[in-house]
PDB file of C-alpha atoms and ligand atoms in Angstrom:
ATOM      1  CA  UNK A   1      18.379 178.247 141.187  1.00 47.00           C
ATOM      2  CA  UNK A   2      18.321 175.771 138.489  1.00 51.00           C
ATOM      3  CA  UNK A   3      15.401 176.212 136.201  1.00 54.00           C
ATOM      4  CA  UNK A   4      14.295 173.013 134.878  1.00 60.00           C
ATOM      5  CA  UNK A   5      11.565 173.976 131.882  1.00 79.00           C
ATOM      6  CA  UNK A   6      12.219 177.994 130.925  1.00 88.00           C
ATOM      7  CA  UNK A   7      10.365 179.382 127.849  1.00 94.00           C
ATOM      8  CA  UNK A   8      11.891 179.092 124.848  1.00 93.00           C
ATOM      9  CA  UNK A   9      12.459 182.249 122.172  1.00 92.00           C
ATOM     10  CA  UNK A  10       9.398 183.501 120.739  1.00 95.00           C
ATOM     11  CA  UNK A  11       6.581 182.048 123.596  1.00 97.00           C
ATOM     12  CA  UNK A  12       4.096 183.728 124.993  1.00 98.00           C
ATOM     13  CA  UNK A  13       5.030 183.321 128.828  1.00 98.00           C
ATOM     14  CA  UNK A  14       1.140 183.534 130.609  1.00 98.00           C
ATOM     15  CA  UNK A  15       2.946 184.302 134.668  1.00 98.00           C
ATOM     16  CA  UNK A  16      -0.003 182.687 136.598  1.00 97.00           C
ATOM     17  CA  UNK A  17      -2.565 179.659 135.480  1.00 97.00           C
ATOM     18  CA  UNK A  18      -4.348 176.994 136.462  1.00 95.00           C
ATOM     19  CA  UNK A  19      -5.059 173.602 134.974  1.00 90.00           C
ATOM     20  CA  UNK A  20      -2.775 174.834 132.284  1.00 87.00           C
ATOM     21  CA  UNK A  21      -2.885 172.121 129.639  1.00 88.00           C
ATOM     22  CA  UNK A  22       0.628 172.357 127.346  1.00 90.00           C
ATOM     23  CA  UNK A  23       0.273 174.513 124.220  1.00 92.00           C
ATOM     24  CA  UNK A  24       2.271 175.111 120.991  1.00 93.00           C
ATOM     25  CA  UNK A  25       4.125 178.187 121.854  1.00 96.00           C
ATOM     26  CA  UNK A  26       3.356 179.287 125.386  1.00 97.00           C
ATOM     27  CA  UNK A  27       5.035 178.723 128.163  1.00 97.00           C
ATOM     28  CA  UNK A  28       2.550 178.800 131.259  1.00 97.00           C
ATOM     29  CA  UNK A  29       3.675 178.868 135.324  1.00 97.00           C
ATOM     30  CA  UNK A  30       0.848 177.015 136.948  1.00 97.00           C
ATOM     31  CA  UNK A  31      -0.528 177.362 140.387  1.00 97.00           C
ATOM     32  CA  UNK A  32      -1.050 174.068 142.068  1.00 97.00           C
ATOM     33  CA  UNK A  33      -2.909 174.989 145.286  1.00 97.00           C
ATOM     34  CA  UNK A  34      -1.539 173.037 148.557  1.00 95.00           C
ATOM     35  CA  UNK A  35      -5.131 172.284 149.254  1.00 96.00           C
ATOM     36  CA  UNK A  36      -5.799 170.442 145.785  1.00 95.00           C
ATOM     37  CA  UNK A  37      -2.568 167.844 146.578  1.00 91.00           C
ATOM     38  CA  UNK A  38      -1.162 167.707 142.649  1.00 94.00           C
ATOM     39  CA  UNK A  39       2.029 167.170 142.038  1.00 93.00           C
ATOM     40  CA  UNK A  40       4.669 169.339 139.537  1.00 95.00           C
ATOM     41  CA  UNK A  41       4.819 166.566 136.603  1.00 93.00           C
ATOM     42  CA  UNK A  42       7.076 167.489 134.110  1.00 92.00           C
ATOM     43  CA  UNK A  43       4.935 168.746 130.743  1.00 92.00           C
ATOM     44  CA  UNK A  44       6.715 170.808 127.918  1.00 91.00           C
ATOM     45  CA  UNK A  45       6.095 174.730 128.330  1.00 95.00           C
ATOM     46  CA  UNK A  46       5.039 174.142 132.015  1.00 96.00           C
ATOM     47  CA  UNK A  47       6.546 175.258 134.741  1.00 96.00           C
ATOM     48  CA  UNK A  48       4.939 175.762 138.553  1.00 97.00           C
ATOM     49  CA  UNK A  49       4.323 177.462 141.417  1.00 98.00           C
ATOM     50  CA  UNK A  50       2.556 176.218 144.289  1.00 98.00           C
ATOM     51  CA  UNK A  51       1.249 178.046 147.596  1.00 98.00           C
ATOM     52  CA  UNK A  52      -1.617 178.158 149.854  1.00 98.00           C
ATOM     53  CA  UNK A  53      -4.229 180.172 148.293  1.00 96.00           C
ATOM     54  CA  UNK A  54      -5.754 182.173 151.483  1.00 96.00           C
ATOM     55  CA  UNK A  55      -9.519 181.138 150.513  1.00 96.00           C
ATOM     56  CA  UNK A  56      -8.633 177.274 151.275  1.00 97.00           C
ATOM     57  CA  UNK A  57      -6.432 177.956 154.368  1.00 97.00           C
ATOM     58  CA  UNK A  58      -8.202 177.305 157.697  1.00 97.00           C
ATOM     59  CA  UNK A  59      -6.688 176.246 161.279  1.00 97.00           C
ATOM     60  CA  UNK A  60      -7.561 172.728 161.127  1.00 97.00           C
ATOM     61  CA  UNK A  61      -5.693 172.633 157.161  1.00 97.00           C
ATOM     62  CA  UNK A  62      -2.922 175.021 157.960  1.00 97.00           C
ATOM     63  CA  UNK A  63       0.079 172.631 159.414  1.00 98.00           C
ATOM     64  CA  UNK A  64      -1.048 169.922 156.201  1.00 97.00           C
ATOM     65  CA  UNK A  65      -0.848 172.815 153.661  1.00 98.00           C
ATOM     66  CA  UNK A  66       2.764 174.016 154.650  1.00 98.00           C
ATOM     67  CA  UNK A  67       3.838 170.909 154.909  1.00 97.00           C
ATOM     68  CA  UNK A  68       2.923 169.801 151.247  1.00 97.00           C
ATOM     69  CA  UNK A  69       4.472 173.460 150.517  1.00 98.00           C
ATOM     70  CA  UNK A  70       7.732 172.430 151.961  1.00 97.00           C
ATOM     71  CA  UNK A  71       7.799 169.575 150.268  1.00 96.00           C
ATOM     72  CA  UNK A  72       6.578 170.393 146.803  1.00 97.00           C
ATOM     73  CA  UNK A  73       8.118 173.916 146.775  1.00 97.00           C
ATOM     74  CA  UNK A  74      12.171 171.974 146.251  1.00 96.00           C
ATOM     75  CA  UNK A  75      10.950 169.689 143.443  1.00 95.00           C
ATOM     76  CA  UNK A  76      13.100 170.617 140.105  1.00 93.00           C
ATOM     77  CA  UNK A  77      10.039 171.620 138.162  1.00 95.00           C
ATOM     78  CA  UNK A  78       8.566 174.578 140.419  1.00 97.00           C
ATOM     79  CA  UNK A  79       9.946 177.910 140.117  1.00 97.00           C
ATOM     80  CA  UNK A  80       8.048 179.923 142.711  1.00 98.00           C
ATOM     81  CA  UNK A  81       6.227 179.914 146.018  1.00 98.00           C
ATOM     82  CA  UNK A  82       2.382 180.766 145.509  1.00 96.00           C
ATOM     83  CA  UNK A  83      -0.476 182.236 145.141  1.00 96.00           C
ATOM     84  CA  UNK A  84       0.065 183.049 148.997  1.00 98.00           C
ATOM     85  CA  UNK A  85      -1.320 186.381 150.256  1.00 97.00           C
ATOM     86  CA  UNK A  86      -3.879 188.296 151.837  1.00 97.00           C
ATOM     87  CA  UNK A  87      -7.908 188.804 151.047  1.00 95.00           C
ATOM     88  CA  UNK A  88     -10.161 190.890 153.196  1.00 95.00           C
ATOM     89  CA  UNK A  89     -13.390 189.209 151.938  1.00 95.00           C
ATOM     90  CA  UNK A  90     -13.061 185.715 152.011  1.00 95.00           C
ATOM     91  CA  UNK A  91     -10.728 183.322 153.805  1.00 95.00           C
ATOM     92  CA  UNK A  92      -9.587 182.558 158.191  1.00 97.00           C
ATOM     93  CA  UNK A  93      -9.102 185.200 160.015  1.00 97.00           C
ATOM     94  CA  UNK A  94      -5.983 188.040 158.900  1.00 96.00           C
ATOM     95  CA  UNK A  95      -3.698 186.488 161.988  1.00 97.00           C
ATOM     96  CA  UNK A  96      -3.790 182.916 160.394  1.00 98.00           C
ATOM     97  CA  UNK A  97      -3.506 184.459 157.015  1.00 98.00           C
ATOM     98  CA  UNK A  98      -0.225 186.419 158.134  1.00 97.00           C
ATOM     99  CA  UNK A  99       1.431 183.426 159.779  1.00 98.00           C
ATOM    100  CA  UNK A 100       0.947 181.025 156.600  1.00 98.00           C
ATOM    101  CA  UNK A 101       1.846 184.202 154.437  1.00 98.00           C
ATOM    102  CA  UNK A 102       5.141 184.895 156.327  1.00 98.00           C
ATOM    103  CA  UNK A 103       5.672 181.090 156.403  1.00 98.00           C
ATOM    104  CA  UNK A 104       5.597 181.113 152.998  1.00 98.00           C
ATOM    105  CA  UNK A 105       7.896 183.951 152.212  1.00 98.00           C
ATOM    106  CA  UNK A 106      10.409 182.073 154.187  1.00 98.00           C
ATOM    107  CA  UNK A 107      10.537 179.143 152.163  1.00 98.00           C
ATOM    108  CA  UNK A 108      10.600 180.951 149.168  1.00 98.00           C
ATOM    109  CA  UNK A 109      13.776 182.619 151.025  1.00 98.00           C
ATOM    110  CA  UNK A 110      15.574 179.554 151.656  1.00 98.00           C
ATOM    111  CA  UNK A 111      15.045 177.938 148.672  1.00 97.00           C
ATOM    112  CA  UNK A 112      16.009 181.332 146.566  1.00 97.00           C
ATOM    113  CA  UNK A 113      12.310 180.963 144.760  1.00 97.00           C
ATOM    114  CA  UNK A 114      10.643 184.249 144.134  1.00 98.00           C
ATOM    115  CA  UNK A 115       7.051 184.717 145.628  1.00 98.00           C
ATOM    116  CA  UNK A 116       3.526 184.828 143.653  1.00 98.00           C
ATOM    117  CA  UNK A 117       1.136 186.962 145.707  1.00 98.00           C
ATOM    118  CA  UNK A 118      -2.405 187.173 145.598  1.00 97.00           C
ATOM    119  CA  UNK A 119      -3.709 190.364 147.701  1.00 97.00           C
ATOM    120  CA  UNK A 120      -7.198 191.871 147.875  1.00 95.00           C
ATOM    121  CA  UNK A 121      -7.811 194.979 149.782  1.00 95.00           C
ATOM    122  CA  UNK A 122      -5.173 194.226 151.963  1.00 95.00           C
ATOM    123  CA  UNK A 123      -2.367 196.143 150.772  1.00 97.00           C
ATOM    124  CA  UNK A 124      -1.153 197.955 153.861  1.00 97.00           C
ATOM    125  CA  UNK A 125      -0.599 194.514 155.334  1.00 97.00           C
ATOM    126  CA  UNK A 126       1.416 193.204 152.114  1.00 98.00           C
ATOM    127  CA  UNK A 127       3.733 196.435 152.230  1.00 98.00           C
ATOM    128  CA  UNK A 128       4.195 196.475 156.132  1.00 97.00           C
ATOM    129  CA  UNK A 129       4.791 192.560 155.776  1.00 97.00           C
ATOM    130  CA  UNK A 130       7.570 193.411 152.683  1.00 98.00           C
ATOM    131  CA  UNK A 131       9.128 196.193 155.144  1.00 97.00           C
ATOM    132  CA  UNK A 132       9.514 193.883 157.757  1.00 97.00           C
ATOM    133  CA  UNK A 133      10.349 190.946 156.194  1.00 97.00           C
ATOM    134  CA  UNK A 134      12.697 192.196 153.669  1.00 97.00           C
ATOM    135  CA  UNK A 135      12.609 189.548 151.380  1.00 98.00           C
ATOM    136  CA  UNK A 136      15.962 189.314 148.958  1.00 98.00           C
ATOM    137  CA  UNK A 137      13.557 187.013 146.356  1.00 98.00           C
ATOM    138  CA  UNK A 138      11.359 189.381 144.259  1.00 98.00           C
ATOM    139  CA  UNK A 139       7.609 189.342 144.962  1.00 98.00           C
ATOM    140  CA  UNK A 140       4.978 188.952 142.046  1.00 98.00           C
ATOM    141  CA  UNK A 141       1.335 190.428 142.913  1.00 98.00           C
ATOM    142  CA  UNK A 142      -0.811 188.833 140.474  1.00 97.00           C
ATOM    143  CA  UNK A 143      -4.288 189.441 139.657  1.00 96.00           C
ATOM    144  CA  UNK A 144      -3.076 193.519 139.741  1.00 97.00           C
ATOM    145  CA  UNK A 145      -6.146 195.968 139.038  1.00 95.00           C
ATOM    146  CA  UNK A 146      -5.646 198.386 141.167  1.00 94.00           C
ATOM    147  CA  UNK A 147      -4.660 202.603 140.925  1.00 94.00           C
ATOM    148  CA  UNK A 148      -1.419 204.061 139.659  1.00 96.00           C
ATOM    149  CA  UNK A 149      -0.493 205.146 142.923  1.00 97.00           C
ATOM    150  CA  UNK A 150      -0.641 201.768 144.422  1.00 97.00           C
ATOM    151  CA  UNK A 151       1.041 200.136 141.475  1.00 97.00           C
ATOM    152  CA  UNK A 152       3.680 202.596 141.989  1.00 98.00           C
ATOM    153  CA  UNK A 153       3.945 201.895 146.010  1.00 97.00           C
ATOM    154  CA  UNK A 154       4.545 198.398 144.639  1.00 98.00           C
ATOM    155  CA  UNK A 155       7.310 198.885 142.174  1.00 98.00           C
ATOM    156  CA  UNK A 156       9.209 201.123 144.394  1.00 97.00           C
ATOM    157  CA  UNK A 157       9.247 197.787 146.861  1.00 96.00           C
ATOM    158  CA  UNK A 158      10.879 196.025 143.926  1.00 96.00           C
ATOM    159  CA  UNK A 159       7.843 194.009 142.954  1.00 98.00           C
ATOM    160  CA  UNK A 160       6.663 192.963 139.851  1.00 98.00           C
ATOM    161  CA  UNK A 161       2.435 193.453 138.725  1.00 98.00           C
ATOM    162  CA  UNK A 162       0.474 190.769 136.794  1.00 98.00           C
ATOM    163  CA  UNK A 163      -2.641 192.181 135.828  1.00 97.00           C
ATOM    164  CA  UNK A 164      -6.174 190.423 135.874  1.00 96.00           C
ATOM    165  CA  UNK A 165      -7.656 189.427 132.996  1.00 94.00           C
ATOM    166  CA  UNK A 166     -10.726 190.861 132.562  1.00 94.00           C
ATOM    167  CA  UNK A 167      -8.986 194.784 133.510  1.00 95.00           C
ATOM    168  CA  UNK A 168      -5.971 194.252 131.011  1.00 95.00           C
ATOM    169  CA  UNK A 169      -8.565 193.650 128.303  1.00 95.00           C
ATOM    170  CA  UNK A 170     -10.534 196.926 128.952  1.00 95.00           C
ATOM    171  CA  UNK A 171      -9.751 200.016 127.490  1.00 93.00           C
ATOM    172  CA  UNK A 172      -9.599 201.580 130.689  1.00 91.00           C
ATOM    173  CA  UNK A 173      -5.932 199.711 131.683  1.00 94.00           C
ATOM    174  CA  UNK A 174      -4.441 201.181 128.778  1.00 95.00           C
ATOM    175  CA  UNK A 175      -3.304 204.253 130.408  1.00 94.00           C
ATOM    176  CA  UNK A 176      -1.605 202.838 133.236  1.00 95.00           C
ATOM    177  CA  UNK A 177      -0.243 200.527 131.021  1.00 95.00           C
ATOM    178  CA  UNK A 178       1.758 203.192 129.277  1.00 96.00           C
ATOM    179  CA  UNK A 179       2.737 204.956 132.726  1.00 96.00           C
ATOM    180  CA  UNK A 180       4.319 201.554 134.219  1.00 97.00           C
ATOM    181  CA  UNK A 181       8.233 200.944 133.386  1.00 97.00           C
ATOM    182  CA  UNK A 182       7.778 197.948 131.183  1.00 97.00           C
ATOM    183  CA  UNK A 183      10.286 195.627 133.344  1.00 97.00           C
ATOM    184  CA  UNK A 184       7.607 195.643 136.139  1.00 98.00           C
ATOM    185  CA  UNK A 185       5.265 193.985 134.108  1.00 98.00           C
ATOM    186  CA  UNK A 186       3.607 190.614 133.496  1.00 98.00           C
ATOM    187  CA  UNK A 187       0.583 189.255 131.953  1.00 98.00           C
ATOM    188  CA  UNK A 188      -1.794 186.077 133.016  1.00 98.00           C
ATOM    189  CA  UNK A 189      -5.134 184.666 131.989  1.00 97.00           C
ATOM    190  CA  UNK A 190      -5.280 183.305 135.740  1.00 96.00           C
ATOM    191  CA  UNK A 191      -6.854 179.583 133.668  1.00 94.00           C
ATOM    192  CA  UNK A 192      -9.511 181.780 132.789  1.00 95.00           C
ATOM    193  CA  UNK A 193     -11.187 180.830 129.481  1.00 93.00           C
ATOM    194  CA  UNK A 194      -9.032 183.892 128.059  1.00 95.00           C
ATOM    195  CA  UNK A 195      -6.556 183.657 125.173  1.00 96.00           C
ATOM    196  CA  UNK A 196      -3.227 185.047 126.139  1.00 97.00           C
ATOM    197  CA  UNK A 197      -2.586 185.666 122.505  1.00 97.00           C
ATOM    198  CA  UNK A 198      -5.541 188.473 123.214  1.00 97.00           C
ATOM    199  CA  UNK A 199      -3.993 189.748 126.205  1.00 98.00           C
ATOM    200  CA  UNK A 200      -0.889 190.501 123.978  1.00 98.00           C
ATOM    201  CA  UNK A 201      -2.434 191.204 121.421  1.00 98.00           C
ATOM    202  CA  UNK A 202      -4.074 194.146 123.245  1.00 97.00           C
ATOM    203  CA  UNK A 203      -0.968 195.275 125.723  1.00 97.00           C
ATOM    204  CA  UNK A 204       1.253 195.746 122.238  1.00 98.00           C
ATOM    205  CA  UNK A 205      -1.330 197.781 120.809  1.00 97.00           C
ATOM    206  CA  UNK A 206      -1.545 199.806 124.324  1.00 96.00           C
ATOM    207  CA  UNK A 207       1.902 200.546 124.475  1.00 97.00           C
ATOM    208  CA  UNK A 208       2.314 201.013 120.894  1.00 97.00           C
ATOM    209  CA  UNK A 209       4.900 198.121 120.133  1.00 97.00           C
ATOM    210  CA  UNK A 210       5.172 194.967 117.989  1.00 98.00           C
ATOM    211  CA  UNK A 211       3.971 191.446 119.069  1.00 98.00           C
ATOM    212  CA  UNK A 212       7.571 190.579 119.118  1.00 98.00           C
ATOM    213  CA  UNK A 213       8.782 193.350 121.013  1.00 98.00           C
ATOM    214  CA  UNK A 214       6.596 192.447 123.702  1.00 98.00           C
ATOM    215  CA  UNK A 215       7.735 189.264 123.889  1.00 98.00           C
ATOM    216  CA  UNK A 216      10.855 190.126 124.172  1.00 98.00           C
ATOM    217  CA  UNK A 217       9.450 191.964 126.826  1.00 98.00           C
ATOM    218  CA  UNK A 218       8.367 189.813 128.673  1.00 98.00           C
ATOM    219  CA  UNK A 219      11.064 187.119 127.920  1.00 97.00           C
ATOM    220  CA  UNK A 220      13.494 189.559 130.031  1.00 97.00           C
ATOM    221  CA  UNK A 221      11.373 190.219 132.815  1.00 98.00           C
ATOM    222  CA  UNK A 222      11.251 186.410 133.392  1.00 97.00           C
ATOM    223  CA  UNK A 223      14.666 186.101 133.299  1.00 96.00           C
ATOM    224  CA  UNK A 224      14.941 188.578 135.366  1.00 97.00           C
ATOM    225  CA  UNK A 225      12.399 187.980 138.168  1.00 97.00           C
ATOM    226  CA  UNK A 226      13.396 183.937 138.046  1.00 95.00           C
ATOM    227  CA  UNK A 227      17.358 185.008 137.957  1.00 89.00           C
TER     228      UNK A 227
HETATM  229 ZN1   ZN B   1      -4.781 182.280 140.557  1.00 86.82          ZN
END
């Protein structure tokens, strides 16, 4: 894949926004949202995703929303298909929410995009879906707040972790922080009004490295998971 806009050296990369607005030295992927119809415009230190969030996906919206999916997903400036997922608690029913998921995984598939996943209490279904599916693009589960043992059941499927916002800022994420191999890892403020200066700030201190280190960090995991 071509990458049109990639970080340059020394950015903080934030993995998952919205309504980024561009910023002296970080580099942001934004979510558009099929449902909210914007379009990828080209803005220094922004680069996109875009996916049907499963809150705004419903039977009468779902052949619109892959469509605009399809069509956005191949434009130069997006890097990645998402947030597409699972949640138990709000959004259609879990059959529609499968279909559009596994839609989804196949475009990112055949355009050789990696996927951005947002999953709430539905993690058997993400793992079955992963072992059937067998994706050969790396999976990103954003949002990540979960136990060690499930970040673990993760990794060993080759997937990355994002962590939310509000749990990488606690002091109770530092110790799986320091259990995690650090080329699983990536950090978000979601467009939360969150610095993601802080959220470095904090991880560094966590796992006991420089600010620089991490961004180094985090500059290889990109390359890596957008190779
Ligand atoms: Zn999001």
């Amino acid at each position: 894949m071509k990458i049109h806009n990639l970080p340059s050296p020394g950015d903080y990369i934030d993995i998952h926004s919205h309504d980024a607005a561009p910023s002296a030295g970080i580099f942001t992927v934004e979510n558009l949202m099929a449902h909210e119809g914007k379009t990828p415009a080209e803005k220094k230190g922004i680069a996109y995703a875009i996916g049907i969030h499963p809150w705004y996906l419903s039977e009468l919206n779902h052949d619109d929303l892959i469509k605009t999916v399809l069509l956005t997903a191949g434009n130069e400036n997006v890097i990645a298909v998402g947030e597409a997922g699972f949640d138990k608690l709000r959004g259609p029913s879990i059959d529609l929410q499968r279909k559009a998921f596994e839609e989804q995984v196949k475009i990112s598939e055949e355009l050789k995009k990696p996927l951005i996943i947002h999953c709430v209490r539905m993690w058997d279904e993400l793992l079955m879906t992963h072992k059937k599916l067998r994706p050969s693009m790396p999976w990103l589960v954003h949002g990540f707040r979960g136990k060690k043992e499930l970040a673990f059941q993760l990794i060993s499927r080759g997937m990355y972790l994002s962590f939310w916002f509000e749990f990488i800022l606690r002091p109770e994420s530092s110790g799986l922080l320091r259990e995690l191999p650090h080329g699983r890892i990536f950090l978000e403020t979601d467009g939360a009004d969150v610095s993601i200066k802080d959220i470095y700030a904090k991880v560094s201190e966590d796992l006991g490295i420089s600010l620089n280190k991490l961004k180094d960090i985090m500059a290889e995991n990109f390359n890596n998971f957008f190779a």
